[in-house]
């Protein structure tokens, strides 16, 4: 194939390169508004991205400052002040609503769910706990389990079982998973899914034999099997 037909002749021919540059110049003149518009859009996107990162960073700091007094009140069981504020701090519900896109606002969703669960506002607790998301080993599984607790209080046993299973399956470990599995087995019993309850008790006994829950699982399994056998 000749240089002329290769489509790459300008790499070796200075005259051809000059011609290509003239073509580019002509194209720019003919389409100047389009090219400048594209370049301007790229600049705005880059500036917007870094501006957003700075904004979120400052918002997250504000969220955490506003949230932690409410967390202390929550731990002291001052639920109304923790959730709604005390005149000095806005409260967890406000922080979750205003800063939900930040890490602090996300964590406020979790704590608000905890407070609402303690207040017996189960639907609201479920809403906030479902809005929370984390890759943390402990907190995300805890959020799933608390959602299960709220469904149990509502006697929605199938939904409770779904969330206890999520809690048990999330980064399973010997410290917390057996407890979540016990909750799961009890939810299955309440939902009249006795076969699944027995399977879950067996899971505890076989996988977490050294846990404190293993002894209870053996006892509950025996009682359940006897009950099923009598029916």
PDB file of C-alpha atoms in Angstrom:
ATOM      1  CA  UNK A   1       0.000   0.000   0.000  1.00  0.00           C
ATOM      2  CA  UNK A   2       1.434   3.421  -0.997  1.00  0.00           C
ATOM      3  CA  UNK A   3       1.961   6.238   1.429  1.00  0.00           C
ATOM      4  CA  UNK A   4      -0.584   8.282  -0.463  1.00  0.00           C
ATOM      5  CA  UNK A   5      -3.314   5.733   0.101  1.00  0.00           C
ATOM      6  CA  UNK A   6      -2.351   4.716   3.603  1.00  0.00           C
ATOM      7  CA  UNK A   7      -4.202   7.538   5.304  1.00  0.00           C
ATOM      8  CA  UNK A   8      -1.053   8.166   7.401  1.00  0.00           C
ATOM      9  CA  UNK A   9       1.042  10.027   4.804  1.00  0.00           C
ATOM     10  CA  UNK A  10       1.055  13.228   6.865  1.00  0.00           C
ATOM     11  CA  UNK A  11       3.219  11.446   9.470  1.00  0.00           C
ATOM     12  CA  UNK A  12       6.120  11.518   7.059  1.00  0.00           C
ATOM     13  CA  UNK A  13       5.250  14.319   4.643  1.00  0.00           C
ATOM     14  CA  UNK A  14       5.505  17.874   6.084  1.00  0.00           C
ATOM     15  CA  UNK A  15       3.337  19.233   3.267  1.00  0.00           C
ATOM     16  CA  UNK A  16       0.659  16.702   4.018  1.00  0.00           C
ATOM     17  CA  UNK A  17       0.812  17.659   7.721  1.00  0.00           C
ATOM     18  CA  UNK A  18       0.391  21.294   6.812  1.00  0.00           C
ATOM     19  CA  UNK A  19      -2.647  20.370   4.756  1.00  0.00           C
ATOM     20  CA  UNK A  20      -4.181  18.462   7.637  1.00  0.00           C
ATOM     21  CA  UNK A  21      -3.654  21.392   9.976  1.00  0.00           C
ATOM     22  CA  UNK A  22      -5.303  23.709   7.462  1.00  0.00           C
ATOM     23  CA  UNK A  23      -8.273  21.315   7.310  1.00  0.00           C
ATOM     24  CA  UNK A  24      -8.548  21.402  11.094  1.00  0.00           C
ATOM     25  CA  UNK A  25      -8.395  25.183  11.059  1.00  0.00           C
ATOM     26  CA  UNK A  26     -11.101  25.366   8.428  1.00  0.00           C
ATOM     27  CA  UNK A  27     -13.284  22.957  10.412  1.00  0.00           C
ATOM     28  CA  UNK A  28     -12.848  25.050  13.540  1.00  0.00           C
ATOM     29  CA  UNK A  29     -13.822  28.244  11.733  1.00  0.00           C
ATOM     30  CA  UNK A  30     -16.902  26.608  10.242  1.00  0.00           C
ATOM     31  CA  UNK A  31     -17.967  25.000  13.510  1.00  0.00           C
ATOM     32  CA  UNK A  32     -16.505  27.414  16.042  1.00  0.00           C
ATOM     33  CA  UNK A  33     -19.658  27.755  18.141  1.00  0.00           C
ATOM     34  CA  UNK A  34     -20.102  23.980  18.406  1.00  0.00           C
ATOM     35  CA  UNK A  35     -16.459  23.361  19.346  1.00  0.00           C
ATOM     36  CA  UNK A  36     -16.403  26.157  21.908  1.00  0.00           C
ATOM     37  CA  UNK A  37     -19.694  24.940  23.316  1.00  0.00           C
ATOM     38  CA  UNK A  38     -18.317  21.415  23.795  1.00  0.00           C
ATOM     39  CA  UNK A  39     -15.112  22.712  25.393  1.00  0.00           C
ATOM     40  CA  UNK A  40     -17.121  25.024  27.637  1.00  0.00           C
ATOM     41  CA  UNK A  41     -19.340  22.117  28.675  1.00  0.00           C
ATOM     42  CA  UNK A  42     -16.308  20.015  29.588  1.00  0.00           C
ATOM     43  CA  UNK A  43     -14.879  22.854  31.679  1.00  0.00           C
ATOM     44  CA  UNK A  44     -18.206  23.290  33.470  1.00  0.00           C
ATOM     45  CA  UNK A  45     -18.441  19.570  34.184  1.00  0.00           C
ATOM     46  CA  UNK A  46     -14.940  19.461  35.666  1.00  0.00           C
ATOM     47  CA  UNK A  47     -15.511  22.609  37.717  1.00  0.00           C
ATOM     48  CA  UNK A  48     -18.903  21.320  38.828  1.00  0.00           C
ATOM     49  CA  UNK A  49     -17.457  18.000  39.926  1.00  0.00           C
ATOM     50  CA  UNK A  50     -14.790  19.546  42.139  1.00  0.00           C
ATOM     51  CA  UNK A  51     -17.220  22.172  43.388  1.00  0.00           C
ATOM     52  CA  UNK A  52     -19.680  19.453  44.341  1.00  0.00           C
ATOM     53  CA  UNK A  53     -16.970  17.511  46.164  1.00  0.00           C
ATOM     54  CA  UNK A  54     -16.046  20.598  48.181  1.00  0.00           C
ATOM     55  CA  UNK A  55     -19.709  21.332  48.901  1.00  0.00           C
ATOM     56  CA  UNK A  56     -20.437  17.780  50.058  1.00  0.00           C
ATOM     57  CA  UNK A  57     -17.324  17.844  52.253  1.00  0.00           C
ATOM     58  CA  UNK A  58     -18.479  21.007  54.016  1.00  0.00           C
ATOM     59  CA  UNK A  59     -22.040  19.674  54.289  1.00  0.00           C
ATOM     60  CA  UNK A  60     -20.801  16.417  55.803  1.00  0.00           C
ATOM     61  CA  UNK A  61     -18.819  18.298  58.443  1.00  0.00           C
ATOM     62  CA  UNK A  62     -21.894  20.360  59.306  1.00  0.00           C
ATOM     63  CA  UNK A  63     -24.065  17.242  59.491  1.00  0.00           C
ATOM     64  CA  UNK A  64     -21.731  15.520  61.908  1.00  0.00           C
ATOM     65  CA  UNK A  65     -21.437  18.579  64.140  1.00  0.00           C
ATOM     66  CA  UNK A  66     -25.234  18.900  64.290  1.00  0.00           C
ATOM     67  CA  UNK A  67     -25.852  15.181  64.724  1.00  0.00           C
ATOM     68  CA  UNK A  68     -23.656  14.065  67.596  1.00  0.00           C
ATOM     69  CA  UNK A  69     -25.364  15.978  70.434  1.00  0.00           C
ATOM     70  CA  UNK A  70     -28.530  14.173  69.364  1.00  0.00           C
ATOM     71  CA  UNK A  71     -26.726  10.838  69.445  1.00  0.00           C
ATOM     72  CA  UNK A  72     -25.793  11.456  73.079  1.00  0.00           C
ATOM     73  CA  UNK A  73     -29.416  12.292  73.847  1.00  0.00           C
ATOM     74  CA  UNK A  74     -30.501   9.104  72.095  1.00  0.00           C
ATOM     75  CA  UNK A  75     -28.129   7.047  74.226  1.00  0.00           C
ATOM     76  CA  UNK A  76     -29.571   8.740  77.309  1.00  0.00           C
ATOM     77  CA  UNK A  77     -33.088   7.798  76.116  1.00  0.00           C
ATOM     78  CA  UNK A  78     -34.097  11.414  75.597  1.00  0.00           C
ATOM     79  CA  UNK A  79     -35.854  10.271  72.444  1.00  0.00           C
ATOM     80  CA  UNK A  80     -37.944  13.333  71.600  1.00  0.00           C
ATOM     81  CA  UNK A  81     -34.979  15.677  71.920  1.00  0.00           C
ATOM     82  CA  UNK A  82     -32.746  13.295  69.987  1.00  0.00           C
ATOM     83  CA  UNK A  83     -35.202  13.016  67.113  1.00  0.00           C
ATOM     84  CA  UNK A  84     -36.679  16.506  66.987  1.00  0.00           C
ATOM     85  CA  UNK A  85     -34.007  18.698  68.564  1.00  0.00           C
ATOM     86  CA  UNK A  86     -33.903  20.708  71.729  1.00  0.00           C
ATOM     87  CA  UNK A  87     -33.808  24.256  70.404  1.00  0.00           C
ATOM     88  CA  UNK A  88     -30.023  24.237  70.257  1.00  0.00           C
ATOM     89  CA  UNK A  89     -29.512  21.265  67.968  1.00  0.00           C
ATOM     90  CA  UNK A  90     -31.817  20.336  65.072  1.00  0.00           C
ATOM     91  CA  UNK A  91     -32.308  16.653  65.897  1.00  0.00           C
ATOM     92  CA  UNK A  92     -31.648  13.488  63.967  1.00  0.00           C
ATOM     93  CA  UNK A  93     -34.704  13.712  61.711  1.00  0.00           C
ATOM     94  CA  UNK A  94     -33.704  17.148  60.499  1.00  0.00           C
ATOM     95  CA  UNK A  95     -30.086  16.132  59.900  1.00  0.00           C
ATOM     96  CA  UNK A  96     -31.167  13.048  57.978  1.00  0.00           C
ATOM     97  CA  UNK A  97     -33.554  15.121  55.873  1.00  0.00           C
ATOM     98  CA  UNK A  98     -31.184  18.014  55.160  1.00  0.00           C
ATOM     99  CA  UNK A  99     -27.887  16.164  54.753  1.00  0.00           C
ATOM    100  CA  UNK A 100     -28.946  12.746  53.470  1.00  0.00           C
ATOM    101  CA  UNK A 101     -26.355  12.762  50.666  1.00  0.00           C
ATOM    102  CA  UNK A 102     -23.462  13.063  53.137  1.00  0.00           C
ATOM    103  CA  UNK A 103     -21.857  10.456  55.367  1.00  0.00           C
ATOM    104  CA  UNK A 104     -23.109  12.281  58.457  1.00  0.00           C
ATOM    105  CA  UNK A 105     -26.631  12.503  57.078  1.00  0.00           C
ATOM    106  CA  UNK A 106     -26.556   8.824  56.176  1.00  0.00           C
ATOM    107  CA  UNK A 107     -25.547   7.925  59.718  1.00  0.00           C
ATOM    108  CA  UNK A 108     -28.316  10.166  61.034  1.00  0.00           C
ATOM    109  CA  UNK A 109     -30.761   7.945  59.098  1.00  0.00           C
ATOM    110  CA  UNK A 110     -29.538   4.976  61.135  1.00  0.00           C
ATOM    111  CA  UNK A 111     -29.769   6.723  64.506  1.00  0.00           C
ATOM    112  CA  UNK A 112     -33.169   8.182  63.624  1.00  0.00           C
ATOM    113  CA  UNK A 113     -34.348   4.662  62.822  1.00  0.00           C
ATOM    114  CA  UNK A 114     -33.119   3.471  66.217  1.00  0.00           C
ATOM    115  CA  UNK A 115     -34.919   6.292  68.015  1.00  0.00           C
ATOM    116  CA  UNK A 116     -38.160   5.804  66.112  1.00  0.00           C
ATOM    117  CA  UNK A 117     -38.061   2.070  66.829  1.00  0.00           C
ATOM    118  CA  UNK A 118     -37.715   2.804  70.538  1.00  0.00           C
ATOM    119  CA  UNK A 119     -40.684   5.181  70.296  1.00  0.00           C
ATOM    120  CA  UNK A 120     -42.797   2.454  68.717  1.00  0.00           C
ATOM    121  CA  UNK A 121     -43.087   4.285  65.381  1.00  0.00           C
ATOM    122  CA  UNK A 122     -42.288   1.182  63.397  1.00  0.00           C
ATOM    123  CA  UNK A 123     -43.183   2.314  59.886  1.00  0.00           C
ATOM    124  CA  UNK A 124     -41.094   5.474  60.254  1.00  0.00           C
ATOM    125  CA  UNK A 125     -38.238   3.452  61.742  1.00  0.00           C
ATOM    126  CA  UNK A 126     -38.321   1.066  58.794  1.00  0.00           C
ATOM    127  CA  UNK A 127     -38.255   3.969  56.339  1.00  0.00           C
ATOM    128  CA  UNK A 128     -35.156   5.530  57.908  1.00  0.00           C
ATOM    129  CA  UNK A 129     -33.328   2.249  58.424  1.00  0.00           C
ATOM    130  CA  UNK A 130     -33.906   1.305  54.802  1.00  0.00           C
ATOM    131  CA  UNK A 131     -32.512   4.673  53.726  1.00  0.00           C
ATOM    132  CA  UNK A 132     -29.270   3.933  55.568  1.00  0.00           C
ATOM    133  CA  UNK A 133     -26.447   2.233  53.689  1.00  0.00           C
ATOM    134  CA  UNK A 134     -22.942   1.319  54.819  1.00  0.00           C
ATOM    135  CA  UNK A 135     -20.113  -1.072  54.011  1.00  0.00           C
ATOM    136  CA  UNK A 136     -19.260  -1.269  57.705  1.00  0.00           C
ATOM    137  CA  UNK A 137     -19.103  -4.797  59.123  1.00  0.00           C
ATOM    138  CA  UNK A 138     -21.243  -4.069  62.169  1.00  0.00           C
ATOM    139  CA  UNK A 139     -23.561  -1.161  61.437  1.00  0.00           C
ATOM    140  CA  UNK A 140     -25.141  -2.336  58.182  1.00  0.00           C
ATOM    141  CA  UNK A 141     -25.964  -5.773  59.587  1.00  0.00           C
ATOM    142  CA  UNK A 142     -27.334  -4.047  62.674  1.00  0.00           C
ATOM    143  CA  UNK A 143     -29.554  -1.854  60.497  1.00  0.00           C
ATOM    144  CA  UNK A 144     -30.941  -4.950  58.767  1.00  0.00           C
ATOM    145  CA  UNK A 145     -31.613  -6.618  62.119  1.00  0.00           C
ATOM    146  CA  UNK A 146     -33.342  -3.530  63.515  1.00  0.00           C
ATOM    147  CA  UNK A 147     -35.526  -3.392  60.411  1.00  0.00           C
ATOM    148  CA  UNK A 148     -36.412  -7.000  61.142  1.00  0.00           C
ATOM    149  CA  UNK A 149     -37.246  -6.033  64.734  1.00  0.00           C
ATOM    150  CA  UNK A 150     -39.628  -3.328  63.497  1.00  0.00           C
ATOM    151  CA  UNK A 151     -41.377  -5.809  61.210  1.00  0.00           C
ATOM    152  CA  UNK A 152     -41.643  -8.280  64.101  1.00  0.00           C
ATOM    153  CA  UNK A 153     -43.374  -5.622  66.198  1.00  0.00           C
ATOM    154  CA  UNK A 154     -45.804  -5.125  63.302  1.00  0.00           C
ATOM    155  CA  UNK A 155     -46.319  -8.912  63.192  1.00  0.00           C
ATOM    156  CA  UNK A 156     -45.084  -8.892  59.602  1.00  0.00           C
ATOM    157  CA  UNK A 157     -43.112 -12.066  60.178  1.00  0.00           C
ATOM    158  CA  UNK A 158     -42.210 -12.859  56.578  1.00  0.00           C
ATOM    159  CA  UNK A 159     -40.684  -9.395  56.078  1.00  0.00           C
ATOM    160  CA  UNK A 160     -38.898  -9.697  59.428  1.00  0.00           C
ATOM    161  CA  UNK A 161     -37.382 -13.000  58.327  1.00  0.00           C
ATOM    162  CA  UNK A 162     -36.165 -11.415  55.097  1.00  0.00           C
ATOM    163  CA  UNK A 163     -34.242  -8.730  57.003  1.00  0.00           C
ATOM    164  CA  UNK A 164     -32.877 -11.077  59.650  1.00  0.00           C
ATOM    165  CA  UNK A 165     -31.518 -13.213  56.815  1.00  0.00           C
ATOM    166  CA  UNK A 166     -29.890 -10.136  55.297  1.00  0.00           C
ATOM    167  CA  UNK A 167     -28.319  -9.363  58.668  1.00  0.00           C
ATOM    168  CA  UNK A 168     -27.047 -12.924  59.099  1.00  0.00           C
ATOM    169  CA  UNK A 169     -25.638 -13.084  55.575  1.00  0.00           C
ATOM    170  CA  UNK A 170     -23.921  -9.687  55.670  1.00  0.00           C
ATOM    171  CA  UNK A 171     -20.209 -10.365  56.285  1.00  0.00           C
ATOM    172  CA  UNK A 172     -20.970 -13.333  58.544  1.00  0.00           C
ATOM    173  CA  UNK A 173     -18.887 -13.680  61.711  1.00  0.00           C
ATOM    174  CA  UNK A 174     -18.938 -15.719  64.906  1.00  0.00           C
ATOM    175  CA  UNK A 175     -19.675 -12.732  67.132  1.00  0.00           C
ATOM    176  CA  UNK A 176     -22.964 -11.379  65.781  1.00  0.00           C
ATOM    177  CA  UNK A 177     -24.255 -13.763  63.129  1.00  0.00           C
ATOM    178  CA  UNK A 178     -25.524 -16.410  65.613  1.00  0.00           C
ATOM    179  CA  UNK A 179     -27.748 -13.805  67.274  1.00  0.00           C
ATOM    180  CA  UNK A 180     -29.200 -12.732  63.943  1.00  0.00           C
ATOM    181  CA  UNK A 181     -29.845 -16.374  63.060  1.00  0.00           C
ATOM    182  CA  UNK A 182     -31.731 -16.873  66.343  1.00  0.00           C
ATOM    183  CA  UNK A 183     -33.951 -13.922  65.462  1.00  0.00           C
ATOM    184  CA  UNK A 184     -34.428 -15.425  62.008  1.00  0.00           C
ATOM    185  CA  UNK A 185     -35.451 -18.828  63.391  1.00  0.00           C
ATOM    186  CA  UNK A 186     -37.978 -17.222  65.750  1.00  0.00           C
ATOM    187  CA  UNK A 187     -39.419 -15.171  62.877  1.00  0.00           C
ATOM    188  CA  UNK A 188     -39.812 -18.364  60.847  1.00  0.00           C
ATOM    189  CA  UNK A 189     -41.609 -19.997  63.767  1.00  0.00           C
ATOM    190  CA  UNK A 190     -43.974 -17.038  64.048  1.00  0.00           C
ATOM    191  CA  UNK A 191     -44.590 -17.238  60.295  1.00  0.00           C
ATOM    192  CA  UNK A 192     -45.431 -20.953  60.691  1.00  0.00           C
ATOM    193  CA  UNK A 193     -42.468 -21.879  58.505  1.00  0.00           C
ATOM    194  CA  UNK A 194     -41.316 -24.603  60.857  1.00  0.00           C
ATOM    195  CA  UNK A 195     -39.059 -26.401  58.379  1.00  0.00           C
ATOM    196  CA  UNK A 196     -37.093 -23.202  57.774  1.00  0.00           C
ATOM    197  CA  UNK A 197     -36.922 -22.551  61.518  1.00  0.00           C
ATOM    198  CA  UNK A 198     -35.435 -26.008  62.147  1.00  0.00           C
ATOM    199  CA  UNK A 199     -32.948 -25.496  59.287  1.00  0.00           C
ATOM    200  CA  UNK A 200     -31.877 -22.203  60.870  1.00  0.00           C
ATOM    201  CA  UNK A 201     -31.442 -23.752  64.303  1.00  0.00           C
ATOM    202  CA  UNK A 202     -29.289 -26.425  62.647  1.00  0.00           C
ATOM    203  CA  UNK A 203     -27.243 -23.708  60.950  1.00  0.00           C
ATOM    204  CA  UNK A 204     -26.446 -22.194  64.333  1.00  0.00           C
ATOM    205  CA  UNK A 205     -25.616 -25.577  65.890  1.00  0.00           C
ATOM    206  CA  UNK A 206     -23.377 -26.674  63.018  1.00  0.00           C
ATOM    207  CA  UNK A 207     -21.635 -23.430  62.049  1.00  0.00           C
ATOM    208  CA  UNK A 208     -21.451 -21.686  65.427  1.00  0.00           C
ATOM    209  CA  UNK A 209     -21.219 -24.557  67.880  1.00  0.00           C
ATOM    210  CA  UNK A 210     -19.131 -22.517  70.341  1.00  0.00           C
ATOM    211  CA  UNK A 211     -21.566 -19.597  70.477  1.00  0.00           C
ATOM    212  CA  UNK A 212     -23.892 -19.029  73.410  1.00  0.00           C
ATOM    213  CA  UNK A 213     -26.794 -19.204  70.945  1.00  0.00           C
ATOM    214  CA  UNK A 214     -25.953 -22.836  70.033  1.00  0.00           C
ATOM    215  CA  UNK A 215     -27.312 -24.165  73.342  1.00  0.00           C
ATOM    216  CA  UNK A 216     -30.553 -22.223  72.961  1.00  0.00           C
ATOM    217  CA  UNK A 217     -30.851 -23.371  69.343  1.00  0.00           C
ATOM    218  CA  UNK A 218     -30.689 -27.028  70.428  1.00  0.00           C
ATOM    219  CA  UNK A 219     -33.393 -26.474  73.035  1.00  0.00           C
ATOM    220  CA  UNK A 220     -35.726 -24.510  70.760  1.00  0.00           C
ATOM    221  CA  UNK A 221     -35.211 -27.001  67.952  1.00  0.00           C
ATOM    222  CA  UNK A 222     -36.179 -29.923  70.210  1.00  0.00           C
ATOM    223  CA  UNK A 223     -39.301 -28.155  71.407  1.00  0.00           C
ATOM    224  CA  UNK A 224     -40.298 -27.229  67.866  1.00  0.00           C
ATOM    225  CA  UNK A 225     -39.702 -30.733  66.518  1.00  0.00           C
ATOM    226  CA  UNK A 226     -41.835 -32.166  69.341  1.00  0.00           C
ATOM    227  CA  UNK A 227     -44.582 -29.672  68.614  1.00  0.00           C
ATOM    228  CA  UNK A 228     -44.507 -30.424  64.887  1.00  0.00           C
ATOM    229  CA  UNK A 229     -44.561 -34.142  65.631  1.00  0.00           C
ATOM    230  CA  UNK A 230     -47.684 -33.786  67.749  1.00  0.00           C
ATOM    231  CA  UNK A 231     -49.579 -31.801  65.143  1.00  0.00           C
TER     232      UNK A 231
END
